Short mmCIF file of N, CA and C and ligand atoms in Angstrom, two decimals:
data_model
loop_
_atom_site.label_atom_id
_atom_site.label_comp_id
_atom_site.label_asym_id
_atom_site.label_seq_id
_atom_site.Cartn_x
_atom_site.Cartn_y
_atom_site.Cartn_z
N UNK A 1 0.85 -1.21 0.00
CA UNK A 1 0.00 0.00 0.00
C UNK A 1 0.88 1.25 0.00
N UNK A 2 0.71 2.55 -0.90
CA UNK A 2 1.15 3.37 -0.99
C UNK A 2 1.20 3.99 0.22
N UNK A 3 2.27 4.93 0.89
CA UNK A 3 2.47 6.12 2.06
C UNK A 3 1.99 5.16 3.46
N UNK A 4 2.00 3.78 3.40
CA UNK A 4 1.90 2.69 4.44
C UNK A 4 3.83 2.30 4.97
N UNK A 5 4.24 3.26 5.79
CA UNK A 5 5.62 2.68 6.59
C UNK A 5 6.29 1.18 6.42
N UNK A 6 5.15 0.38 7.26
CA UNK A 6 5.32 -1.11 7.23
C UNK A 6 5.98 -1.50 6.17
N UNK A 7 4.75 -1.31 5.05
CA UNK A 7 4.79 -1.62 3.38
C UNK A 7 6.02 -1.61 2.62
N UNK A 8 6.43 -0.22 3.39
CA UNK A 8 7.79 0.06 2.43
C UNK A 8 8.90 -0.43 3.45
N UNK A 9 8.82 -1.10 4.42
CA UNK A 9 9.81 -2.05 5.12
C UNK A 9 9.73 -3.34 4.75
N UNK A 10 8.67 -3.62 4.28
CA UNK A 10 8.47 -5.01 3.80
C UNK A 10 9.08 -5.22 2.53
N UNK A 11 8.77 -3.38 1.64
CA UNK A 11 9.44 -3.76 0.21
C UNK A 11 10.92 -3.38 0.12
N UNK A 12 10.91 -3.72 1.14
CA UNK A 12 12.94 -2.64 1.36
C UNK A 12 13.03 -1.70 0.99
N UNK A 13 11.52 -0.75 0.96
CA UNK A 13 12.09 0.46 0.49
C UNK A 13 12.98 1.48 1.90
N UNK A 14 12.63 1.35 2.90
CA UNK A 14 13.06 2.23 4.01
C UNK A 14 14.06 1.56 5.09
N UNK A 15 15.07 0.93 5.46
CA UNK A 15 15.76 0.40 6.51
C UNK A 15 14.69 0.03 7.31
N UNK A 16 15.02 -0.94 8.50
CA UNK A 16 14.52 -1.67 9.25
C UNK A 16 15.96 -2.57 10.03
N UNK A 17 15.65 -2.55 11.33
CA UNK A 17 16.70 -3.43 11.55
C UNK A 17 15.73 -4.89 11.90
N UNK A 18 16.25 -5.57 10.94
CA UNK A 18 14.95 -6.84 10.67
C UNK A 18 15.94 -7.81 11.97
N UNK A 19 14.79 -8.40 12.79
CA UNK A 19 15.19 -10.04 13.01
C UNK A 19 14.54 -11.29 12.71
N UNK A 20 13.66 -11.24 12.10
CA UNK A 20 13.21 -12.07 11.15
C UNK A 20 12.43 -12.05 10.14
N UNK A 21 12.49 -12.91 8.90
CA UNK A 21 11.22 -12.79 8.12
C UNK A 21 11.23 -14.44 7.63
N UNK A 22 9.92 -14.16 6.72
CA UNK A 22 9.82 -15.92 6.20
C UNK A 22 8.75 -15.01 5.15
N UNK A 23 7.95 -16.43 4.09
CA UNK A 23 7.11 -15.22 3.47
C UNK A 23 6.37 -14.65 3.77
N UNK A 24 5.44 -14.68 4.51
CA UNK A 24 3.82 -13.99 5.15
C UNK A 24 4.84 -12.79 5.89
N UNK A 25 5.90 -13.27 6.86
CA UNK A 25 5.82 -12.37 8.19
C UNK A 25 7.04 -11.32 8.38
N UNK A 26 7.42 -10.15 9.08
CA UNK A 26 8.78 -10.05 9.03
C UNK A 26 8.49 -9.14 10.36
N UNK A 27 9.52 -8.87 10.86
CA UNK A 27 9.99 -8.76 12.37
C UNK A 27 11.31 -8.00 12.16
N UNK A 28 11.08 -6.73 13.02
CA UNK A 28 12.07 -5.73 13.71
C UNK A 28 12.00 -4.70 14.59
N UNK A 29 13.17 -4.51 15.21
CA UNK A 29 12.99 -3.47 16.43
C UNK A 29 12.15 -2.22 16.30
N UNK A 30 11.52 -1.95 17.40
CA UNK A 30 10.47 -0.68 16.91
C UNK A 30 12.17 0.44 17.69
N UNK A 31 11.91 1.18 16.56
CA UNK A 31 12.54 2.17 16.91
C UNK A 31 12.78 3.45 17.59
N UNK A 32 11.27 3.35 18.35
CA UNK A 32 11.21 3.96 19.48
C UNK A 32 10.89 3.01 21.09
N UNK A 33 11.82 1.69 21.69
CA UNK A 33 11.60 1.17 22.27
C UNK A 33 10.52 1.56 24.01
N UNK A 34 9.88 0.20 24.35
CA UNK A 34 9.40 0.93 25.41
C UNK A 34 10.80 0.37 26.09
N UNK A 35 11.08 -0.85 26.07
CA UNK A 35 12.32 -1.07 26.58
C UNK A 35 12.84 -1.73 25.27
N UNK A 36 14.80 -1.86 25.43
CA UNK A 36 15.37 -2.47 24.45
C UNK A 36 15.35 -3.45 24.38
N UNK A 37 15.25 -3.91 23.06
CA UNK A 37 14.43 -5.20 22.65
C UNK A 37 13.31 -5.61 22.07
N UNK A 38 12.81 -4.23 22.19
CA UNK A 38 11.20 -4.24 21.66
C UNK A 38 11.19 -4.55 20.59
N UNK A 39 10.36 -5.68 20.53
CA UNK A 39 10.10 -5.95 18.74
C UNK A 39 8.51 -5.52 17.88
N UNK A 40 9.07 -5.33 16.91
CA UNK A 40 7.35 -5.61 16.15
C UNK A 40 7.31 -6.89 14.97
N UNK A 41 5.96 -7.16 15.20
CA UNK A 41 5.70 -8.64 14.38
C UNK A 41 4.84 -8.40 13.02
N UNK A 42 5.30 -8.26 12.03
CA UNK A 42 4.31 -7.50 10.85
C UNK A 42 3.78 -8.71 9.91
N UNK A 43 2.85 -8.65 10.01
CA UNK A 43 2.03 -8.95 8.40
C UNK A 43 2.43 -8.64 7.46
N UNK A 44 2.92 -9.60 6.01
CA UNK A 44 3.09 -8.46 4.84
C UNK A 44 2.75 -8.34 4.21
N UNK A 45 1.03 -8.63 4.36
CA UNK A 45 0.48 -8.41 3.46
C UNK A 45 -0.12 -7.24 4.60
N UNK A 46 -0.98 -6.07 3.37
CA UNK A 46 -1.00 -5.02 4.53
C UNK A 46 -2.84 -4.84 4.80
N UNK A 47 -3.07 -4.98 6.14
CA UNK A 47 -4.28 -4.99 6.71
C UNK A 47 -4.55 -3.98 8.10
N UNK A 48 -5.20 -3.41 8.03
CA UNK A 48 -5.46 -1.97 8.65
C UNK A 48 -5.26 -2.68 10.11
N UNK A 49 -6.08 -3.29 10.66
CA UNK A 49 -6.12 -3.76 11.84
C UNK A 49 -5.99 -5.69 11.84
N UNK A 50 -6.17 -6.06 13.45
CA UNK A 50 -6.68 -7.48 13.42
C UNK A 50 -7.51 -7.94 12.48
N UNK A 51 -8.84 -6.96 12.71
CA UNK A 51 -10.31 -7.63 12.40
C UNK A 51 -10.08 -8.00 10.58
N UNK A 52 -9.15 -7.18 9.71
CA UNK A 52 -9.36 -7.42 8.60
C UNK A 52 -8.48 -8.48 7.92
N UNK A 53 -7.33 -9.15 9.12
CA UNK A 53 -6.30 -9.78 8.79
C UNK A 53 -6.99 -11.32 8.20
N UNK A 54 -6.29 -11.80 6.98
CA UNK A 54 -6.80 -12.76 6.60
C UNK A 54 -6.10 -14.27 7.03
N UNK A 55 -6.81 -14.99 7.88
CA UNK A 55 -6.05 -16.16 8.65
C UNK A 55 -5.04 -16.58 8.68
N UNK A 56 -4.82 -16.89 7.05
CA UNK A 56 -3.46 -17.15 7.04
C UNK A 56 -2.01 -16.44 7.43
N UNK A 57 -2.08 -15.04 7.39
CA UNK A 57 -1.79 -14.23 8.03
C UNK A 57 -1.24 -14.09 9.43
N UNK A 58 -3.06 -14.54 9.80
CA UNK A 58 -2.68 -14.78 11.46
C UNK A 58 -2.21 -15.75 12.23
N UNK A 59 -1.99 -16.81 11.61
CA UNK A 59 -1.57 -17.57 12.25
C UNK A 59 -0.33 -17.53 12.28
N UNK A 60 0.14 -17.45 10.74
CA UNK A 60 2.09 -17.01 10.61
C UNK A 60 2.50 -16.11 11.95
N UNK A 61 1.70 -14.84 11.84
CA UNK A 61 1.63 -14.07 12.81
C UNK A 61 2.21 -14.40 14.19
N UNK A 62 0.79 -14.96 14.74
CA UNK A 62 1.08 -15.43 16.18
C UNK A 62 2.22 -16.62 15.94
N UNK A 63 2.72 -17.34 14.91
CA UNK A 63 3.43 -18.30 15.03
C UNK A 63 4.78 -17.27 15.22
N UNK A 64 5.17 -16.69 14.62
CA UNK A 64 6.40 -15.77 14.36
C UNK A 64 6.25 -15.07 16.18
N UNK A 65 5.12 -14.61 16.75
CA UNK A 65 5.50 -14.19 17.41
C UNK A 65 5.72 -15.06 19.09
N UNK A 66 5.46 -16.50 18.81
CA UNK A 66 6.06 -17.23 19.87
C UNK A 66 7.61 -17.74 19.52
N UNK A 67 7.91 -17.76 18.53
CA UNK A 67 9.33 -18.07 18.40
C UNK A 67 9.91 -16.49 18.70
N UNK A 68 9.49 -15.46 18.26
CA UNK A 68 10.21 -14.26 18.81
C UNK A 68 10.66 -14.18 20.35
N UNK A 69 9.11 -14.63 20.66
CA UNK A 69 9.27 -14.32 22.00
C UNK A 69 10.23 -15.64 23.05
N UNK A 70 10.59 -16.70 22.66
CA UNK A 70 11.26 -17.66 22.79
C UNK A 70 12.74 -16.89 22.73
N UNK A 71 12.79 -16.22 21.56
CA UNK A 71 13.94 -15.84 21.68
C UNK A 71 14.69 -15.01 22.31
N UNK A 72 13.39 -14.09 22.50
CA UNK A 72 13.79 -12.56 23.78
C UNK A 72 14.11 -13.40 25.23
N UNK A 73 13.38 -14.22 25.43
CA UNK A 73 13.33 -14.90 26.76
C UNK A 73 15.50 -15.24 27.44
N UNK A 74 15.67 -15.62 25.63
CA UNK A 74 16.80 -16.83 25.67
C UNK A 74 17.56 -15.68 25.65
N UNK A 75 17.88 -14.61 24.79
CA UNK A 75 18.82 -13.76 24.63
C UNK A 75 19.04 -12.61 25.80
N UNK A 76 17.83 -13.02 26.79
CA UNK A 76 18.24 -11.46 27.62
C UNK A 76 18.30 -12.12 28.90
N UNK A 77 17.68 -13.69 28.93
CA UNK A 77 17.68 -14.55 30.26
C UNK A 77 16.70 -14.20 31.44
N UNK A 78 15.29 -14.02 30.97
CA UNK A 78 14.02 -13.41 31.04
C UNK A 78 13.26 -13.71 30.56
N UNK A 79 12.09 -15.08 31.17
CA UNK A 79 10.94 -15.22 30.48
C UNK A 79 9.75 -14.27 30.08
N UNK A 80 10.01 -13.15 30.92
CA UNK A 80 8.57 -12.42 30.97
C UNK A 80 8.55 -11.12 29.78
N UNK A 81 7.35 -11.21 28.93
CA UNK A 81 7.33 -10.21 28.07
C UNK A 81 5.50 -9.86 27.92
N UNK A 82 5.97 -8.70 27.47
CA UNK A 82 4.28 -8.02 27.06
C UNK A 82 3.77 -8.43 25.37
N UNK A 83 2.78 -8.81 25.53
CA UNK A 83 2.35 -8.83 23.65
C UNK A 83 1.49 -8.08 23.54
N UNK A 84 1.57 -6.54 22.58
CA UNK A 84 0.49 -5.91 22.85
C UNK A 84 -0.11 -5.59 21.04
N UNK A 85 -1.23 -5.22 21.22
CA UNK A 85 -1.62 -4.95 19.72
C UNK A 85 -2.84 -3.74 19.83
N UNK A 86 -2.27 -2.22 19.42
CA UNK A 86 -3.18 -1.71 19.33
C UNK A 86 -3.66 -1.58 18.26
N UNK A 87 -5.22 -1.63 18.03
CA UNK A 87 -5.70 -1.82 16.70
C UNK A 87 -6.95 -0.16 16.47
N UNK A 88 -7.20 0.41 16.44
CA UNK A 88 -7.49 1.69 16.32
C UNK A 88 -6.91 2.97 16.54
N UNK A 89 -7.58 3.76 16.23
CA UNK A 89 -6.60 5.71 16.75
C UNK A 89 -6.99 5.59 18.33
N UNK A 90 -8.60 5.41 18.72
CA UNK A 90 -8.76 5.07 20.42
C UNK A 90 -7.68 4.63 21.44
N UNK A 91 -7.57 3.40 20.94
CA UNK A 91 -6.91 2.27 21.03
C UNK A 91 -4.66 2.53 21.27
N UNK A 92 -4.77 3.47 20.15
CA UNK A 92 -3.51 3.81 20.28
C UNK A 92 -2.14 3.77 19.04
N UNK A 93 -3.25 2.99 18.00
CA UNK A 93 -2.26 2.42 17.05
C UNK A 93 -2.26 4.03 15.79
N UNK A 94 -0.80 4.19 15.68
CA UNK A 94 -0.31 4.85 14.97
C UNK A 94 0.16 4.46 13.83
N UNK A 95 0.29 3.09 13.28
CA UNK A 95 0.71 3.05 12.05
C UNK A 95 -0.68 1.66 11.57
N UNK A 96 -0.63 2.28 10.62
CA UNK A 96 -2.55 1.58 10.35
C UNK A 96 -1.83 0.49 9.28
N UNK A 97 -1.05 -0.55 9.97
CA UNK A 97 -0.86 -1.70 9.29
C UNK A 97 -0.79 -2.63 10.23
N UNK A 98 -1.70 -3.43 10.39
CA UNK A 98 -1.71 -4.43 11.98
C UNK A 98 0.07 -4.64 12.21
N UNK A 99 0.36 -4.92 13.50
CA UNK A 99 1.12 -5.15 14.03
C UNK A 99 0.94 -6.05 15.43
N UNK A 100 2.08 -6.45 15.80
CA UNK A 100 2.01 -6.95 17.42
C UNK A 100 3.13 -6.60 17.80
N UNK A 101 3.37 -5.97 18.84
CA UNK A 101 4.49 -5.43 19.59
C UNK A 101 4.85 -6.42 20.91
N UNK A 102 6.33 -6.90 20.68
CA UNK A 102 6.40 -7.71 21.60
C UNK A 102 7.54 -6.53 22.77
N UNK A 103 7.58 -6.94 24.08
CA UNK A 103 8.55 -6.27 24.78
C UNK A 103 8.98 -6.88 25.52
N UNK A 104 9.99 -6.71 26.12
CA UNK A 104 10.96 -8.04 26.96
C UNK A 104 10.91 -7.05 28.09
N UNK A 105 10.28 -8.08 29.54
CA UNK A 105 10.25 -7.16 30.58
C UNK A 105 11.61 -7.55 31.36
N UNK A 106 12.10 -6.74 32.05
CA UNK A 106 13.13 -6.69 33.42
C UNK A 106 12.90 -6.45 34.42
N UNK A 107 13.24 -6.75 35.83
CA UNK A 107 13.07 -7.00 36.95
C UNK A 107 13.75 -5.40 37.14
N UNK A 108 12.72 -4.50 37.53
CA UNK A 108 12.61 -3.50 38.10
C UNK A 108 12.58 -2.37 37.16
N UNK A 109 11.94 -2.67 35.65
CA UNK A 109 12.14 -1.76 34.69
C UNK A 109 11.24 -0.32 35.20
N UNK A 110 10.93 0.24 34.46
CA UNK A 110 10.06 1.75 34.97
C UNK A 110 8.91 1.52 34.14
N UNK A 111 8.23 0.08 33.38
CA UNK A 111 7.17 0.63 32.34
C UNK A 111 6.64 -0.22 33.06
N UNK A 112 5.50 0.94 32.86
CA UNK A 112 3.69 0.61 33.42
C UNK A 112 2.74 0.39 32.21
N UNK A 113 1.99 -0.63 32.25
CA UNK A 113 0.93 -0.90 31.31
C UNK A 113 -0.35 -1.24 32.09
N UNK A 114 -0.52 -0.30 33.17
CA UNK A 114 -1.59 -0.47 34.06
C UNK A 114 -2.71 -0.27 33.67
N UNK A 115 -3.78 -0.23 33.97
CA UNK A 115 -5.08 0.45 33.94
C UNK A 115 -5.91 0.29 35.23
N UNK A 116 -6.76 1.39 35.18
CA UNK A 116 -7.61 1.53 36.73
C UNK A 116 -8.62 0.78 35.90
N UNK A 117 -9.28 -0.20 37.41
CA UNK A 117 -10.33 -0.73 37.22
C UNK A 117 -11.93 -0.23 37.29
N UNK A 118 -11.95 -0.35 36.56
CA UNK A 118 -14.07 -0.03 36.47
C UNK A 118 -15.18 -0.97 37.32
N UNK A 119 -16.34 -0.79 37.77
CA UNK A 119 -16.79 -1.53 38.08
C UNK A 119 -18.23 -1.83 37.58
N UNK A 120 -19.17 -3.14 36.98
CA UNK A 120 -20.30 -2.74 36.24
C UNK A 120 -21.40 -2.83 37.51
N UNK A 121 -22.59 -2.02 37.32
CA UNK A 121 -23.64 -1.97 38.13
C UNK A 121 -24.81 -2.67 37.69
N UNK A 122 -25.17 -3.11 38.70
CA UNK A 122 -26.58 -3.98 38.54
C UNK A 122 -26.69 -4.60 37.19
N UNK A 123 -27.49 -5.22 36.26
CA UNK A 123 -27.23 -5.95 34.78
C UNK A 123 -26.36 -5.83 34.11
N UNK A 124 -25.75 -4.57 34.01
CA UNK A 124 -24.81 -3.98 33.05
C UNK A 124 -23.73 -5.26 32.77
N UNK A 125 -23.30 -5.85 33.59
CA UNK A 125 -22.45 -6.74 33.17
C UNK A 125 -23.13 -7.98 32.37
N UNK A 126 -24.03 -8.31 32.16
CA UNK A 126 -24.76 -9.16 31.42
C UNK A 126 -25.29 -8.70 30.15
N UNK A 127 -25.85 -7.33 30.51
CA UNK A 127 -26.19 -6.39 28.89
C UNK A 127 -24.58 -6.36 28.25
N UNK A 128 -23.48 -5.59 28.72
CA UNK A 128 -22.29 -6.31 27.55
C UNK A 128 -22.07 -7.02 27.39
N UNK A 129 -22.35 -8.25 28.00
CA UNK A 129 -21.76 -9.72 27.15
C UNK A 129 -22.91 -10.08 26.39
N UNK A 130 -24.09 -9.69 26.70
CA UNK A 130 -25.49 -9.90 25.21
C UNK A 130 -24.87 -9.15 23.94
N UNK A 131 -24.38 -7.77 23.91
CA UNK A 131 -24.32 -7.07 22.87
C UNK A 131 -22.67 -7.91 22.24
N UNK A 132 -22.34 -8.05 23.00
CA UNK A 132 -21.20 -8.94 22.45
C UNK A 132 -21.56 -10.18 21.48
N UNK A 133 -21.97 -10.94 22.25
CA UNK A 133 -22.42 -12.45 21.93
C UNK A 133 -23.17 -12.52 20.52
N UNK A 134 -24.01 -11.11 20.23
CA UNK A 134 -25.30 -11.35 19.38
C UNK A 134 -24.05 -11.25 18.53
N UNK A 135 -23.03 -10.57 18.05
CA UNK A 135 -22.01 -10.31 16.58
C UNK A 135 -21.10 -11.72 17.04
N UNK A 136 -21.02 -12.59 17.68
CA UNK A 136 -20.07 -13.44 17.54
C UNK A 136 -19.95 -14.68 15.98
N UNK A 137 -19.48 -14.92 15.26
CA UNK A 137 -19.79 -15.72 14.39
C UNK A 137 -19.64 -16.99 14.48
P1 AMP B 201 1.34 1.61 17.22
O1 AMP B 201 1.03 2.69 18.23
O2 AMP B 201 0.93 0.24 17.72
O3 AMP B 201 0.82 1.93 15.85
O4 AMP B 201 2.92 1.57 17.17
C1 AMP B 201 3.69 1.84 16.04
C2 AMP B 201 5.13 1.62 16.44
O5 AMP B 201 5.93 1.65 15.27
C3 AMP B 201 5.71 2.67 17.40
O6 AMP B 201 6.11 2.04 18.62
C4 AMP B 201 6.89 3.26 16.61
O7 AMP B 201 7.99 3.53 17.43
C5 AMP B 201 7.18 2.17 15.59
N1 AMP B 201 7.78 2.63 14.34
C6 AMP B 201 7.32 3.61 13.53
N2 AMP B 201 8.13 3.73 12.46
C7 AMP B 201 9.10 2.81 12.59
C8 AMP B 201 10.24 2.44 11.81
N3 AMP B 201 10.53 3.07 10.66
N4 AMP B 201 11.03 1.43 12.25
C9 AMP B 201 10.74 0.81 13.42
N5 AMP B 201 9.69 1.11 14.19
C10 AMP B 201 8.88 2.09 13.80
ZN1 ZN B 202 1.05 -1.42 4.99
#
C-alpha cells in the first residue's frame, strides 16, 4: 500500500533493523523502544487492523511471534514479556498496518501498562456480554 511505513519495510524500500522474516511475516525493532528489545511482528500483506487480517496471516503471525518471544526470553535470560496490539486511533495504534508489539520485561524496569479498574452496576455486566455475543460468528 502506498504512504503505508510497514509496506515500504516489507518492500525494502526504508531500513529496518529486521530479526526475522519468512514469506507472510517479518519482524524488527520498533525504533522507538518501550524497553530495548522491543520488537514488532508484521504482516506483509497489509491490513489496517486485526479484524481485517486474513487467517493465514494470522496464524504465521502469532506463530512468528512465539518463536520471537522464545527468543527474547533466551537472549536477555528473562521469560517475561508483554504482547500488545493496538488496533485503532482510540486504542492507540499509529501506524494503520496491523502489528504486534512484543517487549521483553526486566526486573525493576520503569514501564507501566496499568489500567484503573471499572466496576459494572446492577445488569450492566450481562447487557455487555449480550451485545457482544449477538455479533459473535
Ligand atoms: P502503534 O502505536 O501500535 O501503531 O505503534 C507503532 C510503532 O511503530 C511505534 O512504537 C513506533 O515507534 C514504531 N515505528 C514507527 N516507524 C518505525 C520504523 N521506521 N522502524 C521501526 N519502528 C517504527
Ligand atoms: Zn502497509
Amino acid at each position: 500500500m502506498d504512504d503505508c511505513i510497514f509496506c515500504k519495510i516489507v518492500e525494502g524500500k526504508i531500513p529496518a533493523t529486521k530479526i526475522y522474516e519468512d514469506d507472510k511475516v517479518i519482524s524488527f525493532l520498533d525504533i522507538m523502544p518501550a524497553n530495548k528489545g522491543h520488537c514488532l511482528i508484521v504482516p506483509k500483506n497489509h491490513s489496517p487492523t486485526l479484524v481485517e487480517m486474513h487467517e493465514e496471516d494470522l496464524t504465521a503471525t502469532v506463530k512468528a511471534v512465539k518463536k520471537i518471544a522464545r527468543a527474547l526470553s533466551l537472549s536477555f535470560g528473562n521469560a517475561s514479556f508483554n504482547m500488545v496490539m493496538n488496533n485503532g486511533k482510540e486504542a492507540g495504534q499509529i501506524v494503520n498496518h496491523a502489528h504486534i508489539h512484543l517487549i521483553p520485561r526486566f526486573q525493576k524496569d520503569r514501564l507501566r501498562l496499568k489500567w484503573s479498574h471499572l466496576k459494572y452496576e446492577g445488569e450492566e455486566m450481562n447487557d455487555y456480554a449480550g451485545r457482544i455475543k449477538k455479533f459473535i460468528e
